[in-house]
mmCIF file of C-alpha atoms in Angstrom:
data_model
loop_
_atom_site.group_PDB
_atom_site.id
_atom_site.type_symbol
_atom_site.label_atom_id
_atom_site.label_comp_id
_atom_site.label_asym_id
_atom_site.label_seq_id
_atom_site.Cartn_x
_atom_site.Cartn_y
_atom_site.Cartn_z
ATOM 1 C CA UNK T 173 -9.242 -11.542 -2.968
ATOM 2 C CA UNK T 174 -10.399 -12.237 0.618
ATOM 3 C CA UNK T 175 -7.789 -14.932 1.450
ATOM 4 C CA UNK T 176 -9.041 -17.232 4.210
ATOM 5 C CA UNK T 177 -12.425 -16.408 5.731
ATOM 6 C CA UNK T 178 -14.016 -17.962 8.801
ATOM 7 C CA UNK T 179 -17.541 -17.857 10.200
ATOM 8 C CA UNK T 180 -18.693 -17.135 12.805
ATOM 9 C CA UNK T 181 -16.256 -14.750 14.515
ATOM 10 C CA UNK T 182 -17.647 -15.480 17.975
ATOM 11 C CA UNK T 183 -19.830 -18.249 19.384
ATOM 12 C CA UNK T 184 -21.061 -19.248 22.824
ATOM 13 C CA UNK T 185 -22.333 -22.793 23.317
ATOM 14 C CA UNK T 186 -23.688 -24.791 26.214
ATOM 15 C CA UNK T 187 -22.102 -28.113 27.079
ATOM 16 C CA UNK T 188 -23.474 -30.814 24.801
ATOM 17 C CA UNK T 189 -24.532 -28.526 21.978
ATOM 18 C CA UNK T 190 -23.177 -29.021 18.488
ATOM 19 C CA UNK T 191 -21.929 -26.559 15.913
ATOM 20 C CA UNK T 192 -19.945 -26.286 12.701
ATOM 21 C CA UNK T 193 -17.182 -23.774 12.057
ATOM 22 C CA UNK T 194 -16.917 -22.767 8.439
ATOM 23 C CA UNK T 195 -13.766 -21.927 6.490
ATOM 24 C CA UNK T 196 -13.282 -20.910 2.888
ATOM 25 C CA UNK T 197 -10.258 -19.807 0.859
ATOM 26 C CA UNK T 198 -10.096 -18.150 -2.534
ATOM 27 C CA UNK T 199 -6.386 -18.631 -3.233
ATOM 28 C CA UNK T 200 -6.792 -21.934 -5.125
ATOM 29 C CA UNK T 201 -4.876 -23.696 -2.368
ATOM 30 C CA UNK T 202 -4.886 -27.472 -2.192
ATOM 31 C CA UNK T 203 -4.169 -27.988 1.516
ATOM 32 C CA UNK T 204 -6.285 -26.741 4.400
ATOM 33 C CA UNK T 205 -5.879 -26.946 8.171
ATOM 34 C CA UNK T 206 -7.710 -26.410 11.446
ATOM 35 C CA UNK T 207 -5.769 -25.224 14.510
ATOM 36 C CA UNK T 208 -6.745 -24.242 18.021
ATOM 37 C CA UNK T 209 -4.925 -21.690 20.124
ATOM 38 C CA UNK T 210 -4.919 -21.864 23.904
ATOM 39 C CA UNK T 211 -3.000 -19.650 26.347
ATOM 40 C CA UNK T 212 0.554 -20.905 26.877
ATOM 41 C CA UNK T 213 0.111 -23.674 24.306
ATOM 42 C CA UNK T 214 0.673 -22.018 20.958
ATOM 43 C CA UNK T 215 -1.316 -23.336 18.011
ATOM 44 C CA UNK T 216 -2.099 -27.036 17.830
ATOM 45 C CA UNK T 217 -3.197 -28.848 14.679
ATOM 46 C CA UNK T 218 -6.620 -30.515 14.936
ATOM 47 C CA UNK T 219 -7.138 -31.857 11.415
ATOM 48 C CA UNK T 220 -5.773 -31.175 7.983
ATOM 49 C CA UNK T 221 -6.695 -31.904 4.388
ATOM 50 C CA UNK T 222 -3.754 -32.271 2.035
ATOM 51 C CA UNK T 223 -6.032 -32.172 -0.993
ATOM 52 C CA UNK T 224 -9.704 -32.275 -1.908
ATOM 53 C CA UNK T 225 -11.200 -35.581 -0.795
ATOM 54 C CA UNK T 226 -8.637 -36.363 1.905
ATOM 55 C CA UNK T 227 -8.518 -35.559 5.616
ATOM 56 C CA UNK T 228 -6.099 -36.598 8.348
ATOM 57 C CA UNK T 229 -5.824 -36.220 12.096
ATOM 58 C CA UNK T 230 -3.409 -33.780 13.627
ATOM 59 C CA UNK T 231 -2.117 -33.447 17.165
ATOM 60 C CA UNK T 232 -5.464 -32.951 18.979
ATOM 61 C CA UNK T 233 -8.351 -34.470 16.927
ATOM 62 C CA UNK T 234 -10.513 -35.890 19.719
ATOM 63 C CA UNK T 235 -14.004 -34.385 19.896
ATOM 64 C CA UNK T 236 -13.875 -32.979 16.367
ATOM 65 C CA UNK T 237 -14.857 -33.994 12.857
ATOM 66 C CA UNK T 238 -14.046 -32.310 9.566
ATOM 67 C CA UNK T 239 -15.394 -32.184 6.043
ATOM 68 C CA UNK T 240 -13.533 -31.020 2.969
ATOM 69 C CA UNK T 241 -16.624 -29.956 1.085
ATOM 70 C CA UNK T 242 -14.751 -28.928 -2.057
ATOM 71 C CA UNK T 243 -11.415 -27.352 -2.878
ATOM 72 C CA UNK T 244 -12.420 -24.031 -1.316
ATOM 73 C CA UNK T 245 -14.193 -25.106 1.877
ATOM 74 C CA UNK T 246 -13.121 -27.019 4.972
ATOM 75 C CA UNK T 247 -15.489 -27.238 7.953
ATOM 76 C CA UNK T 248 -14.878 -28.265 11.550
ATOM 77 C CA UNK T 249 -17.712 -29.834 13.569
ATOM 78 C CA UNK T 250 -18.095 -30.203 17.298
ATOM 79 C CA UNK T 251 -20.753 -32.891 17.865
ATOM 80 C CA UNK T 252 -21.062 -32.453 21.636
ATOM 81 C CA UNK T 253 -19.222 -29.393 22.884
ATOM 82 C CA UNK T 254 -17.264 -29.545 26.148
ATOM 83 C CA UNK T 255 -15.754 -26.694 28.227
ATOM 84 C CA UNK T 256 -12.281 -28.011 27.290
ATOM 85 C CA UNK T 257 -13.051 -26.970 23.725
ATOM 86 C CA UNK T 258 -13.198 -23.312 24.699
ATOM 87 C CA UNK T 259 -10.505 -21.850 22.479
ATOM 88 C CA UNK T 260 -9.736 -19.704 19.470
ATOM 89 C CA UNK T 261 -9.952 -21.731 16.267
ATOM 90 C CA UNK T 262 -7.930 -20.836 13.190
ATOM 91 C CA UNK T 263 -8.319 -22.178 9.705
ATOM 92 C CA UNK T 264 -5.338 -22.034 7.351
ATOM 93 C CA UNK T 265 -4.512 -23.009 3.807
ATOM 94 C CA UNK T 266 -1.432 -23.558 1.673
ATOM 95 C CA UNK T 267 -0.824 -24.206 -2.001
ATOM 96 C CA UNK T 268 0.504 -27.655 -1.235
ATOM 97 C CA UNK T 269 1.516 -29.334 1.979
ATOM 98 C CA UNK T 270 4.883 -28.192 3.322
ATOM 99 C CA UNK T 271 4.300 -24.746 1.886
ATOM 100 C CA UNK T 272 3.624 -21.714 4.104
ATOM 101 C CA UNK T 273 0.124 -21.855 5.635
ATOM 102 C CA UNK T 274 -1.909 -18.632 5.523
ATOM 103 C CA UNK T 275 -4.343 -18.123 8.360
ATOM 104 C CA UNK T 276 -7.882 -16.811 8.676
ATOM 105 C CA UNK T 277 -8.950 -14.294 11.356
ATOM 106 C CA UNK T 278 -10.134 -16.944 13.828
ATOM 107 C CA UNK T 279 -13.331 -17.970 15.637
ATOM 108 C CA UNK T 280 -13.502 -17.407 19.385
ATOM 109 C CA UNK T 281 -15.571 -20.218 20.905
ATOM 110 C CA UNK T 282 -16.746 -20.371 24.514
ATOM 111 C CA UNK T 283 -18.398 -23.504 25.886
ATOM 112 C CA UNK T 284 -20.243 -22.988 29.154
ATOM 113 C CA UNK J 125 4.883 -32.945 24.527
ATOM 114 C CA UNK J 126 5.996 -29.553 23.379
ATOM 115 C CA UNK J 127 8.462 -30.053 20.566
ATOM 116 C CA UNK J 128 8.867 -26.343 19.911
ATOM 117 C CA UNK J 129 9.581 -24.049 22.839
ATOM 118 C CA UNK J 130 9.720 -20.312 23.182
ATOM 119 C CA UNK J 131 11.004 -19.848 26.702
ATOM 120 C CA UNK J 132 10.517 -16.090 26.922
ATOM 121 C CA UNK J 133 6.819 -15.197 27.209
ATOM 122 C CA UNK J 134 7.600 -11.514 26.745
ATOM 123 C CA UNK J 135 10.297 -9.127 25.550
ATOM 124 C CA UNK J 136 10.488 -5.358 25.745
ATOM 125 C CA UNK J 137 12.905 -3.264 23.658
ATOM 126 C CA UNK J 138 13.404 0.376 22.813
ATOM 127 C CA UNK J 139 12.518 1.692 19.375
ATOM 128 C CA UNK J 140 15.508 1.564 17.055
ATOM 129 C CA UNK J 141 17.266 -1.202 18.965
ATOM 130 C CA UNK J 142 17.530 -4.871 18.020
ATOM 131 C CA UNK J 143 14.880 -7.397 19.065
ATOM 132 C CA UNK J 144 16.013 -11.017 19.370
ATOM 133 C CA UNK J 145 13.376 -13.712 19.762
ATOM 134 C CA UNK J 146 14.472 -17.251 20.480
ATOM 135 C CA UNK J 147 13.041 -20.678 19.778
ATOM 136 C CA UNK J 148 14.240 -24.203 20.590
ATOM 137 C CA UNK J 149 13.054 -27.498 19.162
ATOM 138 C CA UNK J 150 13.556 -31.108 20.146
ATOM 139 C CA UNK J 151 12.581 -33.093 17.052
ATOM 140 C CA UNK J 152 15.626 -33.673 14.829
ATOM 141 C CA UNK J 153 13.274 -34.525 11.933
ATOM 142 C CA UNK J 154 12.172 -30.890 11.632
ATOM 143 C CA UNK J 155 13.646 -29.366 8.503
ATOM 144 C CA UNK J 156 11.513 -26.289 7.812
ATOM 145 C CA UNK J 157 11.057 -23.402 10.213
ATOM 146 C CA UNK J 158 8.803 -20.360 10.123
ATOM 147 C CA UNK J 159 8.073 -17.237 12.112
ATOM 148 C CA UNK J 160 4.611 -15.707 12.354
ATOM 149 C CA UNK J 161 3.466 -12.408 13.818
ATOM 150 C CA UNK J 162 0.073 -12.066 15.447
ATOM 151 C CA UNK J 163 -1.877 -8.955 16.402
ATOM 152 C CA UNK J 164 -4.844 -9.187 18.818
ATOM 153 C CA UNK J 165 -8.092 -10.448 17.251
ATOM 154 C CA UNK J 166 -6.317 -11.337 13.995
ATOM 155 C CA UNK J 167 -4.899 -14.528 12.544
ATOM 156 C CA UNK J 168 -1.139 -15.170 12.494
ATOM 157 C CA UNK J 169 0.675 -13.526 9.585
ATOM 158 C CA UNK J 170 3.652 -15.232 7.954
ATOM 159 C CA UNK J 171 6.892 -13.334 8.439
ATOM 160 C CA UNK J 172 9.903 -15.345 7.318
ATOM 161 C CA UNK J 173 11.031 -18.955 6.917
ATOM 162 C CA UNK J 174 14.211 -20.998 6.684
ATOM 163 C CA UNK J 175 14.947 -24.530 5.569
ATOM 164 C CA UNK J 176 17.500 -26.732 7.262
ATOM 165 C CA UNK J 177 19.922 -26.475 4.353
ATOM 166 C CA UNK J 178 20.549 -22.834 5.291
ATOM 167 C CA UNK J 179 21.708 -21.177 8.485
ATOM 168 C CA UNK J 180 20.491 -17.656 7.751
ATOM 169 C CA UNK J 181 17.692 -15.996 5.840
ATOM 170 C CA UNK J 182 17.156 -12.272 5.587
ATOM 171 C CA UNK J 183 14.167 -10.190 4.517
ATOM 172 C CA UNK J 184 14.470 -6.470 5.094
ATOM 173 C CA UNK J 185 14.596 -5.776 8.822
ATOM 174 C CA UNK J 186 13.993 -9.443 9.672
ATOM 175 C CA UNK J 187 16.680 -12.135 9.816
ATOM 176 C CA UNK J 188 16.239 -15.709 10.966
ATOM 177 C CA UNK J 189 19.228 -17.734 12.134
ATOM 178 C CA UNK J 190 19.228 -21.518 12.429
ATOM 179 C CA UNK J 191 21.686 -23.509 14.528
ATOM 180 C CA UNK J 192 20.916 -27.154 13.749
ATOM 181 C CA UNK J 193 23.444 -28.633 16.146
ATOM 182 C CA UNK J 194 21.887 -26.697 19.031
ATOM 183 C CA UNK J 195 18.328 -27.140 17.669
ATOM 184 C CA UNK J 196 17.860 -23.433 18.051
ATOM 185 C CA UNK J 197 16.564 -20.637 15.877
ATOM 186 C CA UNK J 198 16.268 -16.937 16.454
ATOM 187 C CA UNK J 199 14.532 -14.002 14.819
ATOM 188 C CA UNK J 200 16.352 -10.667 14.732
ATOM 189 C CA UNK J 201 14.443 -7.471 14.053
ATOM 190 C CA UNK J 202 16.579 -4.421 13.443
ATOM 191 C CA UNK J 203 15.770 -1.640 13.853
ATOM 192 C CA UNK J 204 12.700 -2.384 15.962
ATOM 193 C CA UNK J 205 9.634 -0.211 15.408
ATOM 194 C CA UNK J 206 6.514 0.324 17.575
ATOM 195 C CA UNK J 207 4.434 -1.371 14.851
ATOM 196 C CA UNK J 208 6.434 -4.559 15.479
ATOM 197 C CA UNK J 209 4.710 -4.919 18.858
ATOM 198 C CA UNK J 210 2.840 -8.237 18.575
ATOM 199 C CA UNK J 211 3.045 -11.882 19.590
ATOM 200 C CA UNK J 212 5.620 -13.852 17.596
ATOM 201 C CA UNK J 213 5.271 -17.592 17.051
ATOM 202 C CA UNK J 214 7.939 -19.898 15.738
ATOM 203 C CA UNK J 215 6.864 -23.072 13.956
ATOM 204 C CA UNK J 216 8.614 -26.172 12.671
ATOM 205 C CA UNK J 217 7.679 -29.042 10.404
ATOM 206 C CA UNK J 218 9.194 -32.272 9.156
ATOM 207 C CA UNK J 219 8.247 -34.651 6.391
ATOM 208 C CA UNK J 220 4.506 -34.421 6.991
ATOM 209 C CA UNK J 221 1.785 -31.841 7.514
ATOM 210 C CA UNK J 222 2.144 -31.739 11.284
ATOM 211 C CA UNK J 223 3.532 -28.246 11.846
ATOM 212 C CA UNK J 224 4.295 -27.563 15.519
ATOM 213 C CA UNK J 225 4.137 -24.110 17.047
ATOM 214 C CA UNK J 226 5.755 -22.571 20.078
ATOM 215 C CA UNK J 227 3.682 -20.826 22.743
ATOM 216 C CA UNK J 228 4.643 -17.376 21.478
ATOM 217 C CA UNK J 229 6.649 -14.371 22.703
ATOM 218 C CA UNK J 230 4.939 -11.021 23.204
ATOM 219 C CA UNK J 231 7.213 -8.263 21.881
ATOM 220 C CA UNK J 232 6.698 -4.684 23.036
ATOM 221 C CA UNK J 233 8.649 -1.956 21.270
ATOM 222 C CA UNK J 234 8.651 1.260 23.274
ATOM 223 C CA UNK J 235 8.837 4.626 21.466
#
């Protein structure tokens, strides 16, 4: 039972490049989330998916897209990376919305 | 706008003593509050939660207190142990999926 897994663990991009962060959970959770963590800012919600087939914007969605591929997987895409997107990205999941989210280990992304 | 604030970036306590971490919020629609612990290079780990219908919740060495009129919650750890050294985040949510986090407090427990 791996919980929430994220790939890759680290990534360095050049400005303008694109990439997709992958997230999978094996806890049969319905809701999944993407957060970013920046120094002095705590964690901020980018997008969430309350259930398979639905996605909604969070607090800081600009510059990102998401796909809820199936119940297990929720990906985050940066179409044209910018230095302001340098951050640590966390995926989380919960059984239903308003339940406790459980977090993955994070992806550290640097955009040069 | 930061709706959840942890005004102390760091806290240092002696092993065996009480650690008190504080959190303030501004949104009166928040009705569910959580504390997470985070070690370096790991994701946040859920610690304890409280709903707005309660003013205290206890789990072993960890107790969370909620003062709704002051829009304030605190996490008490007693006794503190060196393994408790980590960054602690408080979080709050209302009637949607938009959970807001504070900036975190780094706790150091000295042996």
